[in-house]
């Protein structure tokens, strides 16, 4: 390990405590708590997404081969609508909420008063390199916080563009970008932030949470996992196939809530396969490598990782790879054993295994034998099946008869449970994540009942029992 001392010394040179001190000073000035400041910043986010759309599209294309339309729907317009939603509702979200005061507290008033936390650190992942940091930032701004964002180094064009644009559009006294990888993130994590929002893998999530524990910093962890997709025989299979293919092969499968694998019976699998192949052909043509709508794998390491999973079953269609282009074709595998390599980890790539489950009970048993997923999907018309699935399967999010579309509903909180994460954001829930809900009680002076004060006589005790 000849370099470990040098690495350690290099790491020690990275010190962001000055940046944090500046942001703490800005927070203490009270600037970020004014609704006008928050409104200006959120308007600026909307303007940035609009005015620099071409640059953002270009960066996303360089990092992931994202088409302008996919970049628009899942990144720029998503961030912009989210900023507008926060801007329009934050004044209502910020209001005090009155609660009733019991007789022992009379005369008095009680309420819950949201207050900003301070300086928030947002660490993003590479698969939605703009959206994952900026949607978190929108919520943190709406709640009145200062923010440091640390985009993923694995999407370098997007990270560099954010580092260029944020200081131009947003208040540099309160909002900063720190670029970098493990060393920079490690240095940031040593500092006492008021909240950390981390998006990425569970293994790094554990590192983030352990570092945060040293400062008693609360964390929101947006992680991943294997999101199952159960297809029952009575589903409208043509639409089911289109929706699953869209969810699995958008962003080349590099989506935390992509349907990871299908669970279905043999007869339904036989009917579904040609429909999946048709849906892929309609979306990306006969040769998806030539399609402008089809993304690339983020880097060589992930290309090799996903490629290794291709022989986990029988190839139904796809399977072509091109390392020089980081291209993996939309692929469906059948005869996939539950113990095969592809079923041991989140796939995070365009390979869709079909695992046999002869009935709902089989499917439920399979899902419950693994970790709690970030999303769970079920395709069926049967209401009893739908209710049973929702009642028995614990998952961060769920969708019946579609995939991923809950992301389009601003007021649905987004977050995992168990191994897929903790905490949530989006809409009001994002505002609450980055707020402290302070309990306040305000007392009147008179009457000041003597009953609570010592000496604790029998008479006082009897009276207290009566009014409790
Ligand atoms: P990644 O490699 O970009 O890492 C995420 C962040 O962690 C980066 O900013 C990176 O710099 C930082 N990081 C990496 N190693 C670190 C270390 N040792 N110490 C401190 N910081 C470190 O992304 P990834 O982890 O490959 O992300 C993929 C995972 O993220 C998948 O599991 C996916 O499901 C999940 N994900 C979840 C969501 C969600 O919203 N729940 C969204 C996107 C991705």
Coordinates of C-alpha atoms and ligand atoms in Angstrom, one line a residue:
X1 CA 0.0 0.0 0.0
X2 CA 2.7 2.6 -1.0
X3 CA 0.2 5.3 -1.7
X4 CA -2.0 5.1 1.4
X5 CA 0.0 7.8 3.3
X6 CA 0.0 10.1 0.3
X7 CA -3.8 9.5 -0.2
X8 CA -4.4 10.2 3.5
X9 CA -2.4 13.4 3.3
X10 CA -4.2 14.5 0.1
X11 CA -7.5 13.9 1.9
X12 CA -6.4 16.0 4.9
X13 CA -5.7 18.9 2.6
X14 CA -9.4 18.9 1.5
X15 CA -11.1 21.0 4.1
X16 CA -14.6 22.4 3.5
X17 CA -15.0 23.8 7.0
X18 CA -14.5 27.4 5.7
X19 CA -17.4 26.9 3.2
X20 CA -19.6 25.6 5.9
X21 CA -18.7 28.5 8.2
X22 CA -19.7 30.9 5.5
X23 CA -23.0 29.2 4.9
X24 CA -23.7 29.1 8.6
X25 CA -23.1 32.8 8.8
X26 CA -25.5 33.4 6.0
X27 CA -28.1 31.2 7.7
X28 CA -27.6 33.1 11.0
X29 CA -28.2 36.3 9.2
X30 CA -31.8 35.2 8.7
X31 CA -31.7 35.8 4.9
X32 CA -32.9 32.3 3.9
X33 CA -35.9 32.4 6.1
X34 CA -37.6 35.2 4.2
X35 CA -40.2 33.9 1.9
X36 CA -39.2 36.5 -0.7
X37 CA -35.6 35.1 -0.8
X38 CA -36.9 31.5 -1.1
X39 CA -39.3 32.6 -3.9
X40 CA -36.4 34.4 -5.8
X41 CA -34.2 31.3 -5.6
X42 CA -36.9 28.9 -6.8
X43 CA -37.8 31.3 -9.7
X44 CA -34.1 31.3 -10.5
X45 CA -34.1 27.4 -10.7
X46 CA -37.0 27.6 -13.1
X47 CA -35.1 30.2 -15.2
X48 CA -31.9 28.2 -15.2
X49 CA -33.7 25.0 -16.4
X50 CA -35.3 27.1 -19.2
X51 CA -32.5 29.4 -20.3
X52 CA -29.7 26.7 -20.1
X53 CA -31.8 23.8 -21.4
X54 CA -29.6 23.2 -24.4
X55 CA -26.4 23.0 -22.2
X56 CA -28.2 20.7 -19.8
X57 CA -29.4 18.4 -22.6
X58 CA -25.8 18.4 -24.0
X59 CA -24.3 17.4 -20.6
X60 CA -26.8 14.6 -20.1
X61 CA -26.2 13.3 -23.5
X62 CA -22.4 13.3 -22.9
X63 CA -22.8 11.4 -19.6
X64 CA -25.6 9.0 -20.4
X65 CA -26.6 9.4 -24.1
X66 CA -29.9 10.8 -22.9
X67 CA -32.2 12.0 -25.6
X68 CA -33.5 15.6 -25.3
X69 CA -37.0 14.3 -24.6
X70 CA -35.9 12.0 -21.8
X71 CA -33.7 14.8 -20.4
X72 CA -36.7 17.2 -20.5
X73 CA -39.3 14.9 -18.9
X74 CA -37.1 13.4 -16.2
X75 CA -34.6 16.1 -15.5
X76 CA -35.1 19.8 -16.6
X77 CA -38.9 20.0 -16.7
X78 CA -39.1 17.8 -13.6
X79 CA -36.8 20.1 -11.6
X80 CA -38.6 23.2 -13.0
X81 CA -42.1 22.0 -12.1
X82 CA -40.9 20.8 -8.7
X83 CA -39.4 24.3 -8.0
X84 CA -42.7 25.9 -9.2
X85 CA -44.7 23.6 -7.0
X86 CA -42.5 24.4 -3.9
X87 CA -42.7 28.1 -4.7
X88 CA -46.5 28.1 -5.0
X89 CA -47.2 26.1 -1.8
X90 CA -44.3 26.9 0.6
X91 CA -46.1 29.9 2.2
X92 CA -49.0 27.6 3.2
X93 CA -46.6 24.8 4.3
X94 CA -44.7 27.4 6.5
X95 CA -47.8 28.4 8.4
X96 CA -48.2 27.6 12.0
X97 CA -50.6 24.8 12.7
X98 CA -52.8 25.4 15.8
X99 CA -53.5 22.4 18.1
X100 CA -55.9 22.4 21.0
X101 CA -54.6 23.2 24.5
X102 CA -55.9 21.1 27.4
X103 CA -57.5 22.6 30.5
X104 CA -54.2 22.4 32.5
X105 CA -52.6 24.6 29.9
X106 CA -55.3 27.3 30.1
X107 CA -55.1 30.1 29.5
X108 CA -52.9 29.3 26.6
X109 CA -52.4 28.6 22.9
X110 CA -50.4 25.8 21.3
X111 CA -49.1 25.4 17.8
X112 CA -46.5 23.7 15.6
X113 CA -44.2 26.1 13.9
X114 CA -41.9 24.8 11.0
X115 CA -38.4 26.2 11.2
X116 CA -35.5 25.8 8.9
X117 CA -32.7 23.4 10.0
X118 CA -29.6 25.3 8.8
X119 CA -27.1 24.0 6.3
X120 CA -28.1 20.9 4.3
X121 CA -25.7 18.7 2.4
X122 CA -27.2 16.9 -0.7
X123 CA -25.1 14.1 -2.2
X124 CA -26.4 12.9 -5.6
X125 CA -26.1 9.7 -7.7
X126 CA -25.1 9.7 -11.4
X127 CA -28.2 8.2 -13.0
X128 CA -30.3 11.4 -12.8
X129 CA -27.4 13.7 -12.2
X130 CA -29.3 17.0 -12.4
X131 CA -32.7 16.0 -10.9
X132 CA -31.4 14.1 -7.9
X133 CA -29.5 17.1 -6.5
X134 CA -31.8 19.9 -7.6
X135 CA -35.1 18.4 -6.5
X136 CA -33.6 17.9 -3.1
X137 CA -32.3 21.5 -3.2
X138 CA -35.7 22.9 -4.1
X139 CA -37.2 21.4 -1.0
X140 CA -34.3 22.5 1.2
X141 CA -34.7 26.1 -0.2
X142 CA -38.5 26.1 0.2
X143 CA -37.9 25.2 3.9
X144 CA -35.5 28.1 4.3
X145 CA -32.1 26.4 4.4
X146 CA -28.6 27.0 3.0
X147 CA -27.4 24.1 0.8
X148 CA -24.2 22.5 -0.4
X149 CA -24.8 20.1 -3.3
X150 CA -22.3 17.4 -4.2
X151 CA -23.2 16.0 -7.7
X152 CA -21.9 12.5 -8.7
X153 CA -18.4 12.5 -10.1
X154 CA -19.5 9.6 -12.4
X155 CA -21.6 12.0 -14.5
X156 CA -18.7 14.6 -15.0
X157 CA -20.3 16.8 -17.7
X158 CA -23.5 17.3 -15.6
X159 CA -21.4 17.9 -12.4
X160 CA -19.2 20.5 -14.1
X161 CA -22.2 22.3 -15.6
X162 CA -24.0 22.5 -12.3
X163 CA -20.8 23.9 -10.7
X164 CA -20.8 26.6 -13.5
X165 CA -24.5 27.4 -13.4
X166 CA -25.5 27.4 -9.8
X167 CA -23.3 30.4 -8.8
X168 CA -24.6 32.3 -11.8
X169 CA -28.3 31.8 -11.0
X170 CA -28.5 31.2 -7.2
X171 CA -27.4 33.2 -4.2
X172 CA -23.7 32.1 -3.7
X173 CA -23.8 33.3 0.0
X174 CA -26.3 30.5 0.7
X175 CA -26.0 27.8 -2.1
X176 CA -22.8 26.1 -3.2
X177 CA -21.7 23.2 -5.4
X178 CA -18.7 21.0 -4.3
X179 CA -17.5 18.8 -7.1
X180 CA -15.5 15.6 -6.4
X181 CA -15.6 11.9 -5.6
X182 CA -14.9 9.8 -2.5
X183 CA -12.2 12.0 -1.0
X184 CA -14.2 15.2 -1.2
X185 CA -17.4 13.5 0.0
X186 CA -15.5 12.0 2.9
X187 CA -14.2 15.4 3.8
X188 CA -17.7 16.9 3.6
X189 CA -19.1 14.2 5.8
X190 CA -16.8 15.1 8.6
X191 CA -18.6 18.4 9.1
X192 CA -21.6 19.1 11.3
X193 CA -24.3 19.7 8.8
X194 CA -27.9 20.1 9.9
X195 CA -29.3 17.5 7.6
X196 CA -27.8 15.2 4.9
X197 CA -29.8 13.9 1.9
X198 CA -27.9 11.0 0.2
X199 CA -28.9 9.3 -3.0
X200 CA -27.0 6.2 -4.1
X201 CA -26.2 2.6 -3.0
X202 CA -27.0 1.1 0.4
X203 CA -23.3 0.3 1.0
X204 CA -22.3 4.0 0.7
X205 CA -25.5 4.9 2.6
X206 CA -24.1 3.0 5.6
X207 CA -20.9 5.1 5.3
X208 CA -22.9 8.3 5.2
X209 CA -25.0 7.4 8.1
X210 CA -22.0 6.3 10.2
X211 CA -20.3 9.6 9.5
X212 CA -23.4 11.6 10.2
X213 CA -23.9 9.8 13.5
X214 CA -20.6 11.4 14.8
X215 CA -22.3 14.8 14.5
X216 CA -25.8 13.6 15.3
X217 CA -26.8 14.9 11.9
X218 CA -30.1 13.5 10.7
X219 CA -30.1 11.7 7.4
X220 CA -32.5 11.0 4.5
X221 CA -31.2 8.0 2.6
X222 CA -32.6 7.4 -0.9
X223 CA -31.3 4.0 -1.8
X224 CA -32.3 1.3 -4.3
X225 CA -32.8 -2.5 -4.5
X226 CA -34.7 -5.0 -6.6
X227 CA -38.2 -3.6 -7.4
X228 CA -40.4 -6.6 -8.4
X229 CA -43.1 -6.5 -11.0
X230 CA -45.9 -9.1 -10.7
X231 CA -48.0 -9.7 -13.8
X232 CA -51.3 -11.6 -13.3
X233 CA -53.0 -13.5 -16.2
X234 CA -56.0 -11.2 -16.3
X235 CA -53.9 -8.0 -16.9
X236 CA -54.2 -6.1 -20.2
X237 CA -51.0 -7.6 -21.5
X238 CA -50.4 -5.3 -24.5
X239 CA -50.4 -2.2 -22.3
X240 CA -48.6 -4.0 -19.5
X241 CA -45.8 -4.9 -21.9
X242 CA -45.5 -1.4 -23.2
X243 CA -45.4 0.1 -19.7
X244 CA -42.9 -2.4 -18.3
X245 CA -40.6 -2.0 -21.4
X246 CA -40.7 1.8 -21.0
X247 CA -39.8 1.6 -17.3
X248 CA -37.1 -1.0 -17.8
X249 CA -35.4 0.4 -20.9
X250 CA -35.6 4.2 -20.3
X251 CA -32.2 5.5 -19.2
X252 CA -31.0 2.0 -20.2
X253 CA -32.5 0.6 -17.1
X254 CA -30.4 2.8 -14.8
X255 CA -33.3 3.9 -12.7
X256 CA -33.7 3.2 -9.0
X257 CA -37.4 2.4 -9.4
X258 CA -37.2 0.5 -12.7
X259 CA -39.0 -2.8 -12.6
X260 CA -36.0 -5.0 -11.8
X261 CA -37.6 -8.3 -12.7
X262 CA -41.0 -9.8 -13.6
X263 CA -42.8 -12.5 -11.6
X264 CA -45.4 -14.4 -13.6
X265 CA -46.7 -17.8 -14.5
X266 CA -45.7 -19.9 -17.5
X267 CA -48.7 -19.2 -19.7
X268 CA -48.7 -15.5 -19.0
X269 CA -44.9 -15.4 -19.8
X270 CA -45.6 -17.0 -23.2
X271 CA -48.2 -14.3 -24.1
X272 CA -46.1 -11.4 -22.6
X273 CA -42.8 -12.2 -24.4
X274 CA -43.8 -11.3 -28.0
X275 CA -45.6 -8.2 -26.7
X276 CA -42.4 -7.0 -24.8
X277 CA -40.4 -7.6 -28.0
X278 CA -43.0 -5.6 -30.0
X279 CA -42.9 -2.8 -27.5
X280 CA -39.1 -2.6 -27.6
X281 CA -39.2 -2.6 -31.4
X282 CA -41.7 0.2 -31.5
X283 CA -39.7 2.3 -29.1
X284 CA -36.2 1.7 -30.4
X285 CA -36.5 0.1 -33.8
X286 CA -34.8 -3.1 -35.0
X287 CA -31.4 -1.9 -33.9
X288 CA -31.6 0.1 -30.7
X289 CA -27.9 1.0 -30.9
X290 CA -28.9 3.3 -33.8
X291 CA -31.8 4.8 -31.9
X292 CA -31.5 8.4 -30.6
X293 CA -33.9 7.5 -27.8
X294 CA -31.8 4.8 -26.3
X295 CA -29.2 5.6 -23.6
X296 CA -25.8 4.2 -22.8
X297 CA -24.3 2.6 -19.7
X298 CA -22.6 5.2 -17.5
X299 CA -19.1 3.8 -17.6
X300 CA -16.9 0.7 -18.4
X301 CA -17.2 -0.7 -14.8
X302 CA -21.0 -0.8 -14.9
X303 CA -20.9 -2.0 -18.6
X304 CA -18.9 -5.0 -17.5
X305 CA -21.0 -5.6 -14.4
X306 CA -24.3 -5.6 -16.3
X307 CA -22.8 -7.7 -19.2
X308 CA -21.8 -10.4 -16.7
X309 CA -25.4 -10.8 -15.8
X310 CA -26.5 -11.7 -19.3
X311 CA -25.9 -15.4 -19.0
X312 CA -28.2 -15.8 -15.9
X313 CA -30.9 -17.3 -18.0
X314 CA -32.2 -18.1 -21.5
X315 CA -32.0 -15.2 -24.0
X316 CA -35.5 -14.4 -25.2
X317 CA -34.3 -11.3 -27.1
X318 CA -31.6 -8.7 -27.1
X319 CA -28.2 -9.6 -25.6
X320 CA -26.0 -7.6 -28.0
X321 CA -23.2 -5.6 -26.4
X322 CA -20.6 -3.1 -27.7
X323 CA -18.0 -2.2 -25.1
X324 CA -16.6 0.7 -27.3
X325 CA -20.0 2.3 -27.2
X326 CA -21.0 1.2 -23.7
X327 CA -24.1 -0.3 -25.4
X328 CA -26.2 -3.1 -24.0
X329 CA -29.3 -3.9 -26.0
X330 CA -32.7 -4.1 -24.3
X331 CA -32.7 -7.7 -23.2
X332 CA -35.2 -10.2 -21.7
X333 CA -34.1 -13.4 -20.1
X334 CA -36.4 -16.4 -19.3
X335 CA -35.8 -19.5 -17.2
X336 CA -34.1 -17.4 -14.6
X337 CA -33.6 -19.3 -11.4
X338 CA -34.2 -17.4 -8.2
X339 CA -30.6 -18.2 -7.1
X340 CA -28.9 -17.0 -10.3
X341 CA -26.4 -14.1 -10.3
X342 CA -28.9 -11.6 -11.8
X343 CA -31.2 -12.2 -8.8
X344 CA -28.6 -11.4 -6.2
X345 CA -28.1 -7.7 -6.9
X346 CA -30.0 -4.7 -8.2
X347 CA -29.6 -5.0 -12.0
X348 CA -29.5 -1.2 -12.8
X349 CA -29.2 -1.9 -16.5
X350 CA -31.4 -2.9 -19.5
X351 CA -31.7 -6.6 -18.7
X352 CA -35.2 -7.9 -17.7
X353 CA -35.3 -11.4 -16.1
X354 CA -38.6 -13.2 -15.9
X355 CA -38.9 -15.5 -12.9
X356 CA -41.7 -18.0 -12.6
X357 CA -44.4 -17.5 -9.9
X358 CA -47.3 -19.8 -10.6
X359 CA -49.8 -17.7 -8.5
X360 CA -50.0 -14.6 -6.3
X361 CA -48.9 -16.5 -3.1
X362 CA -45.7 -17.6 -4.9
X363 CA -45.0 -14.1 -6.0
X364 CA -45.6 -12.7 -2.6
X365 CA -43.4 -15.3 -1.0
X366 CA -40.6 -14.6 -3.4
X367 CA -40.7 -10.8 -2.8
X368 CA -40.9 -11.2 1.0
X369 CA -37.8 -13.5 1.0
X370 CA -35.7 -10.5 -0.1
X371 CA -35.2 -6.9 1.2
X372 CA -38.0 -4.4 1.2
X373 CA -38.0 -2.9 -2.3
X374 CA -38.0 0.8 -3.3
X375 CA -41.0 0.1 -5.6
X376 CA -43.4 -2.8 -6.0
X377 CA -45.5 -3.2 -9.2
X378 CA -48.6 -5.3 -9.8
X379 CA -50.6 -5.7 -13.0
X380 CA -54.1 -7.1 -12.6
X381 CA -57.7 -6.0 -12.8
X382 CA -58.7 -7.9 -9.7
X383 CA -59.4 -5.6 -6.7
X384 CA -58.9 -8.3 -4.1
X385 CA -55.5 -9.1 -5.5
X386 CA -54.6 -5.5 -5.6
X387 CA -55.6 -5.0 -1.9
X388 CA -53.8 -8.1 -0.8
X389 CA -50.6 -7.1 -2.6
X390 CA -50.7 -3.6 -1.1
X391 CA -51.4 -5.0 2.4
X392 CA -48.8 -7.7 2.5
X393 CA -45.8 -6.2 0.5
X394 CA -43.9 -3.5 2.3
X395 CA -42.2 -1.2 -0.2
X396 CA -41.1 2.4 -0.4
X397 CA -43.6 3.1 -3.2
X398 CA -46.1 1.0 -5.2
X399 CA -48.0 1.3 -8.4
X400 CA -50.9 -0.8 -9.7
X401 CA -51.1 -1.3 -13.5
X402 CA -48.1 0.9 -14.3
X403 CA -44.6 1.5 -13.3
X404 CA -42.8 4.6 -11.9
X405 CA -45.7 7.0 -12.6
X406 CA -46.1 8.0 -8.9
X407 CA -43.1 10.2 -9.6
X408 CA -45.4 12.5 -11.6
X409 CA -47.5 13.2 -8.5
X410 CA -45.8 16.0 -6.7
X411 CA -47.7 15.4 -3.4
X412 CA -46.7 11.8 -3.1
X413 CA -43.7 11.5 -0.8
X414 CA -40.8 9.6 -2.5
X415 CA -38.6 7.4 -0.3
X416 CA -37.6 3.9 0.6
X417 CA -38.2 1.6 3.6
X418 CA -35.7 -0.8 5.2
X419 CA -32.8 -1.5 2.9
X420 CA -34.3 0.8 0.2
X421 CA -33.9 3.9 2.3
X422 CA -35.2 6.1 5.1
X423 CA -37.1 9.3 5.0
X424 CA -38.7 10.9 2.0
X425 CA -39.0 14.1 0.0
X426 CA -41.2 15.6 -2.8
X427 CA -43.9 18.2 -2.3
X428 CA -44.9 19.0 1.2
X429 CA -43.0 16.0 2.5
X430 CA -39.7 17.5 1.2
X431 CA -40.5 20.8 3.0
X432 CA -41.0 18.8 6.2
X433 CA -37.9 16.8 5.7
X434 CA -35.8 19.9 5.7
X435 CA -37.8 21.6 8.6
X436 CA -37.9 21.1 12.3
X437 CA -41.5 21.1 13.5
X438 CA -41.1 23.2 16.6
X439 CA -43.8 22.8 19.3
X440 CA -44.7 26.1 20.8
X441 CA -47.0 27.0 23.8
X442 CA -47.8 30.5 24.8
X443 CA -49.3 31.1 28.2
X444 CA -51.5 33.8 29.6
X445 CA -50.8 35.2 33.1
X446 CA -54.1 34.8 34.7
X447 CA -55.6 32.7 36.2
X448 CA -52.4 30.9 37.4
X449 CA -53.9 27.8 39.0
X450 CA -52.1 26.9 42.2
X451 CA -52.8 23.2 41.8
X452 CA -49.6 22.2 40.1
X453 CA -47.3 23.7 42.7
X454 CA -46.0 21.9 45.8
X455 CA -47.0 21.0 48.4
X456 CA -48.9 18.1 46.7
X457 CA -51.9 17.9 49.0
X458 CA -54.7 15.3 48.8
X459 CA -57.1 18.0 47.8
X460 CA -55.0 19.0 44.8
X461 CA -54.4 15.4 43.8
X462 CA -58.2 14.7 43.9
X463 CA -58.8 17.8 41.7
X464 CA -56.1 16.8 39.2
X465 CA -57.6 13.3 38.9
X466 CA -61.0 14.9 38.0
X467 CA -59.7 17.1 35.3
X468 CA -57.3 14.7 33.6
Ligands
LIG1 P1 -22.7 7.0 -7.2 O1 -21.5 6.2 -7.5 O2 -22.9 8.3 -8.0 O3 -22.6 7.4 -5.7 C1 -23.5 8.2 -5.0 C2 -22.8 9.3 -4.3 O4 -22.0 8.8 -3.3 C3 -21.8 10.1 -5.2 O5 -22.0 11.5 -5.0 C4 -20.5 9.6 -4.8 O6 -19.5 10.6 -4.9 C5 -20.7 9.3 -3.3 N1 -19.8 8.3 -2.8 C6 -19.4 7.1 -3.5 N2 -18.6 6.4 -2.7 C7 -18.5 7.0 -1.5 C8 -17.7 6.8 -0.3 N3 -17.0 5.7 -0.2 N4 -17.8 7.7 0.7 C9 -18.6 8.8 0.5 N5 -19.3 9.1 -0.6 C10 -19.2 8.2 -1.6 O7 -24.0 6.3 -7.3 P2 -24.3 4.7 -7.0 O8 -24.0 4.5 -5.5 O9 -23.7 3.9 -8.0 O10 -25.9 4.8 -7.3 C11 -26.6 3.8 -7.7 C12 -27.6 3.4 -6.6 O11 -28.4 4.5 -6.2 C13 -28.6 2.3 -7.0 O12 -28.7 1.4 -6.0 C14 -29.9 3.1 -7.2 O13 -31.0 2.3 -7.0 C15 -29.7 4.1 -6.2 N6 -30.5 5.3 -6.5 C16 -31.5 5.6 -5.7 C17 -32.3 6.7 -6.0 C18 -33.5 7.1 -5.1 O14 -34.0 8.2 -5.2 N7 -33.9 6.2 -4.1 C19 -32.1 7.5 -7.1 C20 -31.0 7.1 -7.9 C21 -30.2 6.0 -7.6

